[in-house]
PDB file of C-alpha atoms in Angstrom:
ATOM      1  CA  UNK A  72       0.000   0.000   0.000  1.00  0.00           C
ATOM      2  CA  UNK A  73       1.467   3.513  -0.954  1.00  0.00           C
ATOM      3  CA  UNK A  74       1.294   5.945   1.576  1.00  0.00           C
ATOM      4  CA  UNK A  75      -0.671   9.369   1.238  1.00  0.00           C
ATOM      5  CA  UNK A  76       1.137  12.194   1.477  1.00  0.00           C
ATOM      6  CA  UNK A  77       0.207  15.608   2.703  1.00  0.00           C
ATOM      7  CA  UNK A  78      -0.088  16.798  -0.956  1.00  0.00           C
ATOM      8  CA  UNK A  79      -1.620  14.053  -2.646  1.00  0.00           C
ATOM      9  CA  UNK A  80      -5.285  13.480  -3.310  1.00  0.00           C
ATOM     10  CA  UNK A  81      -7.678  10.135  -3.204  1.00  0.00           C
ATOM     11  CA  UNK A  82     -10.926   9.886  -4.989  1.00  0.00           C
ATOM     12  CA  UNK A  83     -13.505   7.935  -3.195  1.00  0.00           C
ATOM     13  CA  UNK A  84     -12.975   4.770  -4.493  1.00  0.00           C
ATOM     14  CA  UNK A  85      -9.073   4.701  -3.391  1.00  0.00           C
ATOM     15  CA  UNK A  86      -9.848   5.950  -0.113  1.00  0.00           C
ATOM     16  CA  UNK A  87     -12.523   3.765   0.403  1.00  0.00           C
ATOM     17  CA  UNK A  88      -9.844   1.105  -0.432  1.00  0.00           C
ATOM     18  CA  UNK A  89      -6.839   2.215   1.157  1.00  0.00           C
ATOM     19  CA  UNK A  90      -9.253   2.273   4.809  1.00  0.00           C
ATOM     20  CA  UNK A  91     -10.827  -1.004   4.039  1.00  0.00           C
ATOM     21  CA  UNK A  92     -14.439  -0.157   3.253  1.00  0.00           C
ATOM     22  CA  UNK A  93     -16.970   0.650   0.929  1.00  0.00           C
ATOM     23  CA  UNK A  94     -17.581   3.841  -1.016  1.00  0.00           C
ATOM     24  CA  UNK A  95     -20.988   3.569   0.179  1.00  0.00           C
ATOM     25  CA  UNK A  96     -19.623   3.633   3.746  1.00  0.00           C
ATOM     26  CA  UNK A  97     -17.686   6.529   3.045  1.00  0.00           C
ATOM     27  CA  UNK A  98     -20.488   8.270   1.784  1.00  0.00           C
ATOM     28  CA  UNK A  99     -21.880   7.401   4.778  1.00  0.00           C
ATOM     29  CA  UNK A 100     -20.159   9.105   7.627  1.00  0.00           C
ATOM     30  CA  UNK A 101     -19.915  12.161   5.259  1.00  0.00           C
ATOM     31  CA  UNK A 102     -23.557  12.420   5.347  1.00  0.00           C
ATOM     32  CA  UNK A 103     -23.898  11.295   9.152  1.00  0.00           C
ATOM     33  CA  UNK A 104     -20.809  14.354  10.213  1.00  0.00           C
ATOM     34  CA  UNK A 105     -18.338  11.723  10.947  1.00  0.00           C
ATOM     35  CA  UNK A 106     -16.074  11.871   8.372  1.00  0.00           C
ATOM     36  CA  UNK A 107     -15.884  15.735   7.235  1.00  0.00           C
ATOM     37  CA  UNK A 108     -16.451  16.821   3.812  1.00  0.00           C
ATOM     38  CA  UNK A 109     -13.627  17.006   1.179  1.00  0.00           C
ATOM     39  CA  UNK A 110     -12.995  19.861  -1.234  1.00  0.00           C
ATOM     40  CA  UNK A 111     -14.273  18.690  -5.187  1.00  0.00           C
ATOM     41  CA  UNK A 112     -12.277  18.957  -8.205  1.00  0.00           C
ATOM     42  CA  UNK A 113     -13.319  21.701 -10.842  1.00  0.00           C
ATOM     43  CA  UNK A 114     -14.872  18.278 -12.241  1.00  0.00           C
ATOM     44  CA  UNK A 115     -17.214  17.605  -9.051  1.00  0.00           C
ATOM     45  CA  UNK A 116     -14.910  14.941  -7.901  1.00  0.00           C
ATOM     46  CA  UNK A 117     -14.345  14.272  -3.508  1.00  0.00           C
ATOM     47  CA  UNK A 118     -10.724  15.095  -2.845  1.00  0.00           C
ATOM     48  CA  UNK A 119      -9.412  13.618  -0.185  1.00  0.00           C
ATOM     49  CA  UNK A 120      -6.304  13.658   1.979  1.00  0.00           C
ATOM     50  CA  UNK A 121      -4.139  11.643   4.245  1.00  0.00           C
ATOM     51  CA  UNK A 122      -6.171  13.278   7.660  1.00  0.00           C
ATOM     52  CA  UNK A 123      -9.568  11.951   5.620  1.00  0.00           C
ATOM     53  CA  UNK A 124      -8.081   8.215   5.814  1.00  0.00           C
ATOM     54  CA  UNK A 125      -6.646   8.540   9.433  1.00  0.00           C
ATOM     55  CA  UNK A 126     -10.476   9.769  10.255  1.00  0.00           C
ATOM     56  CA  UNK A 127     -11.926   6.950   8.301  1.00  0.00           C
ATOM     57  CA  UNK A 128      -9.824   4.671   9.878  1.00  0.00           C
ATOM     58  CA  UNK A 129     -10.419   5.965  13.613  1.00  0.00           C
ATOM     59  CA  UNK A 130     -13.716   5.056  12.686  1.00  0.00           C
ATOM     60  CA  UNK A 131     -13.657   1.784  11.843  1.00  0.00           C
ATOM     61  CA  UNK A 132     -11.435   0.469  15.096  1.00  0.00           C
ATOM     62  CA  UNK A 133     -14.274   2.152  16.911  1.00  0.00           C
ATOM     63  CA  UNK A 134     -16.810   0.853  14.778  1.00  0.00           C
ATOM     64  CA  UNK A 135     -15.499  -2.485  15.127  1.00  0.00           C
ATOM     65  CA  UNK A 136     -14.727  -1.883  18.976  1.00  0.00           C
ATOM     66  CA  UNK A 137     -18.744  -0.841  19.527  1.00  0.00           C
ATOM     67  CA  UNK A 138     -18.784   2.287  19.741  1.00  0.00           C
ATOM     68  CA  UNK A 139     -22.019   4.170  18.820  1.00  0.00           C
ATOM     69  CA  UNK A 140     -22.341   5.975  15.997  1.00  0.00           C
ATOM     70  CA  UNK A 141     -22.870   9.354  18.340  1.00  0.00           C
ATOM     71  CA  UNK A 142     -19.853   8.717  20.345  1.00  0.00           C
ATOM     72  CA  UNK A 143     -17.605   8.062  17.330  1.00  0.00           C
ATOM     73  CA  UNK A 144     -19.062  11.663  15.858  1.00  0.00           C
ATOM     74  CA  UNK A 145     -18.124  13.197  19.157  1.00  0.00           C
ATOM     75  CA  UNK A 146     -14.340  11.889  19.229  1.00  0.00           C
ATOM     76  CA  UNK A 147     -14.225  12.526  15.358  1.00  0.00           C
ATOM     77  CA  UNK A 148     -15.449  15.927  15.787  1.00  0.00           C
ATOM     78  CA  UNK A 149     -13.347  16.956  19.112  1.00  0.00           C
ATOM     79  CA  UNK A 150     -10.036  15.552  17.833  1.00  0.00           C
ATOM     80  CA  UNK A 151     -10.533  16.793  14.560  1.00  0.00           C
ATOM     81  CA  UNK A 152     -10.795  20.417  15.915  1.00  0.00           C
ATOM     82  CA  UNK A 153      -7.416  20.425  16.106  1.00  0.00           C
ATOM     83  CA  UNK A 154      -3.938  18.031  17.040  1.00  0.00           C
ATOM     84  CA  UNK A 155      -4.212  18.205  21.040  1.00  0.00           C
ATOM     85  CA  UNK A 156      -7.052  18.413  22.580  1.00  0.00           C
ATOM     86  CA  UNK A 157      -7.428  21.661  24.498  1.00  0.00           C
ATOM     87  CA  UNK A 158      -7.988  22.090  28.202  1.00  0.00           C
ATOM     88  CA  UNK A 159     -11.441  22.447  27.734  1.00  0.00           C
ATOM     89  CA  UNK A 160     -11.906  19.437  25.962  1.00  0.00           C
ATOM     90  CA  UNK A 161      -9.869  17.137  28.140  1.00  0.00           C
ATOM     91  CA  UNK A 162     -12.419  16.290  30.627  1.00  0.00           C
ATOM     92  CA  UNK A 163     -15.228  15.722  28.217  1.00  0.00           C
ATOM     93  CA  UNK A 164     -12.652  13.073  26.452  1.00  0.00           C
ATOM     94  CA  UNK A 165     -11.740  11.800  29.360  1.00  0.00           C
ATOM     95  CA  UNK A 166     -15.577  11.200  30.638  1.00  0.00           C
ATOM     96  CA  UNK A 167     -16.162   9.751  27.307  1.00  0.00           C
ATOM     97  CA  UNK A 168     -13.463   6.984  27.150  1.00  0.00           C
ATOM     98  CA  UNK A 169     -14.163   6.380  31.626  1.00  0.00           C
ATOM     99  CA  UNK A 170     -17.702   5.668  29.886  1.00  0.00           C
ATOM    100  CA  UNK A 171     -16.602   3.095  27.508  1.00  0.00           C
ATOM    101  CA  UNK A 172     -14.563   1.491  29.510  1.00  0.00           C
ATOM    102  CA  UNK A 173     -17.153   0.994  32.433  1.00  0.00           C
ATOM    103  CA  UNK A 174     -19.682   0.191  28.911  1.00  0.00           C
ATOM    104  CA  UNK A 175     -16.561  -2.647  27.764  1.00  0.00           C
ATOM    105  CA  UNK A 176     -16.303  -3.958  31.795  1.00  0.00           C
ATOM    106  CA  UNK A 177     -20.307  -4.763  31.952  1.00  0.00           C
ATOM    107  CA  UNK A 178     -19.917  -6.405  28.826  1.00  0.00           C
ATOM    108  CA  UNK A 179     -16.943  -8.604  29.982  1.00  0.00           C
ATOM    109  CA  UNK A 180     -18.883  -9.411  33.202  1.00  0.00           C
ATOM    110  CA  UNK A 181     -21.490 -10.584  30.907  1.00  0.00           C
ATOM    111  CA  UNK A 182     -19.621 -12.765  28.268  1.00  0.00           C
ATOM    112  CA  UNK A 183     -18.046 -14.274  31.867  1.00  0.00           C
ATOM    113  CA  UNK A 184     -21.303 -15.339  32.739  1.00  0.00           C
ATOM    114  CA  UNK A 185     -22.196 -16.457  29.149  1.00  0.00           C
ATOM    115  CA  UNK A 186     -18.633 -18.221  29.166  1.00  0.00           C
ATOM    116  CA  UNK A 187     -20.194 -20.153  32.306  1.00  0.00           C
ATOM    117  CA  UNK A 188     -23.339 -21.236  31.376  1.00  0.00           C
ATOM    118  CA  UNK A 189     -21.863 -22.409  27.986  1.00  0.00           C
ATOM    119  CA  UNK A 190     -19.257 -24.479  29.962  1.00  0.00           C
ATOM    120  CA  UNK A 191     -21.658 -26.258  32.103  1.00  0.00           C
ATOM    121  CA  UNK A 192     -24.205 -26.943  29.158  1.00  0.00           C
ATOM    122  CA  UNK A 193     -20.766 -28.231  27.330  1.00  0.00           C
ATOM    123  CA  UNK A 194     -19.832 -30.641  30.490  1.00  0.00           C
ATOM    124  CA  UNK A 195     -23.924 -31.950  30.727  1.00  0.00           C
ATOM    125  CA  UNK A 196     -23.890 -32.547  27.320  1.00  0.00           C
ATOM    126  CA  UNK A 197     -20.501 -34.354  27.392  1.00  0.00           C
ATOM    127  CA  UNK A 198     -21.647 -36.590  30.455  1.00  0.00           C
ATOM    128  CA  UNK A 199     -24.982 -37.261  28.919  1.00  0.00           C
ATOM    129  CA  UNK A 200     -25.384 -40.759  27.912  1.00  0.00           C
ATOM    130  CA  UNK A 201     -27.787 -40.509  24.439  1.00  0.00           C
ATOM    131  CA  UNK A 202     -29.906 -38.037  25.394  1.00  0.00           C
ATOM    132  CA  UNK A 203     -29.926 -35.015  25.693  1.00  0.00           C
ATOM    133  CA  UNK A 204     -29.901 -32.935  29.022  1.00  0.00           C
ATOM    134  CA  UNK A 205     -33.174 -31.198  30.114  1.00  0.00           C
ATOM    135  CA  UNK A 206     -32.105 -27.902  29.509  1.00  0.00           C
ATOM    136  CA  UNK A 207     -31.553 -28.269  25.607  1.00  0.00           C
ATOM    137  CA  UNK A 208     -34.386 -30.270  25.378  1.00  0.00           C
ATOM    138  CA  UNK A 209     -36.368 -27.477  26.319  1.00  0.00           C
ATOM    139  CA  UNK A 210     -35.018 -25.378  23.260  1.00  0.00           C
ATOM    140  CA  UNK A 211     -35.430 -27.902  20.857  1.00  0.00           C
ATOM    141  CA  UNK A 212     -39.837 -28.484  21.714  1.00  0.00           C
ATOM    142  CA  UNK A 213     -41.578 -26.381  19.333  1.00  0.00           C
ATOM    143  CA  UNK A 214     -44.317 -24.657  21.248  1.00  0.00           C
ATOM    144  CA  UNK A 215     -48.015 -25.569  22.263  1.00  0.00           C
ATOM    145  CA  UNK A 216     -50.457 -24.364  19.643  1.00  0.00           C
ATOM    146  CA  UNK A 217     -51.984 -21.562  20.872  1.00  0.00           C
ATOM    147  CA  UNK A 218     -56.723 -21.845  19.548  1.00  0.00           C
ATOM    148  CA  UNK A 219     -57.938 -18.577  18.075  1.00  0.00           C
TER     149      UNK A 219
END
């Protein structure tokens, strides 16, 4: 993959490329505010630059990390108002990511106690002899007709 410089300029279809998505998804976020808008070419073409991919790609790892849509917009929009964030916009970053990270702890709690009931379903089933325990059974009855 070449690098972009600071000078060069991707249509749509290589920057959708280069970041590992659609044009449609590009398209996308431009609409939504996430990805900002690019200057067009004297021919109507999207001109975009290396800061357009490192956006687009911010937004993917969080896309693919679950952030929401809205939170994504807010980092997008915050860091993009400049290089550091200023000391007005610290805290609200910092709130932000303290958020997600209690957001990513409940969800690890939960996949834990996923984890366990999948383990001890795994052990009855491996211990059953033929049949099959109780609790799957249950899953597998389709369910009394209900009369009009």
């Amino acid at each position: 993959m070449l690098p972009v410089t600071a000078m060069s300029q991707l249509k749509i279809g290589e920057l959708a490329k280069r970041a590992g998505c659609s044009v449609k998804a590009v398209r996308f976020y431009e609409t939504r505010g996430l990805l900002p808008s690019p200057p067009r070419s004297p021919s109507g073409y999207r001109l975009y630059t290396e800061g357009h991919l490192r956006c687009l790609q911010l937004i993917r790892r969080a896309k693919v990390l679950g952030l929401s849509l809205a939170k994504i917009r807010t980092l997008v929009v915050h860091l993009g108002a400049g290089r550091r964030p200023g000391a007005r916009l610290r805290p609200h970053l910092e709130r932000l990511i303290r958020e997600e990270l209690k957001e990513i702890g409940m969800k690890l709690d939960q996949l834990g106690v996923l984890r366990a009931e999948l383990e001890a379903l795994l052990a009855k089933i491996h211990d059953a002899d033929g049949a099959l325990p109780k609790e799957l059974c249950v899953c597998a009855t389709p369910p009394a007709r209900r009369r009009p």
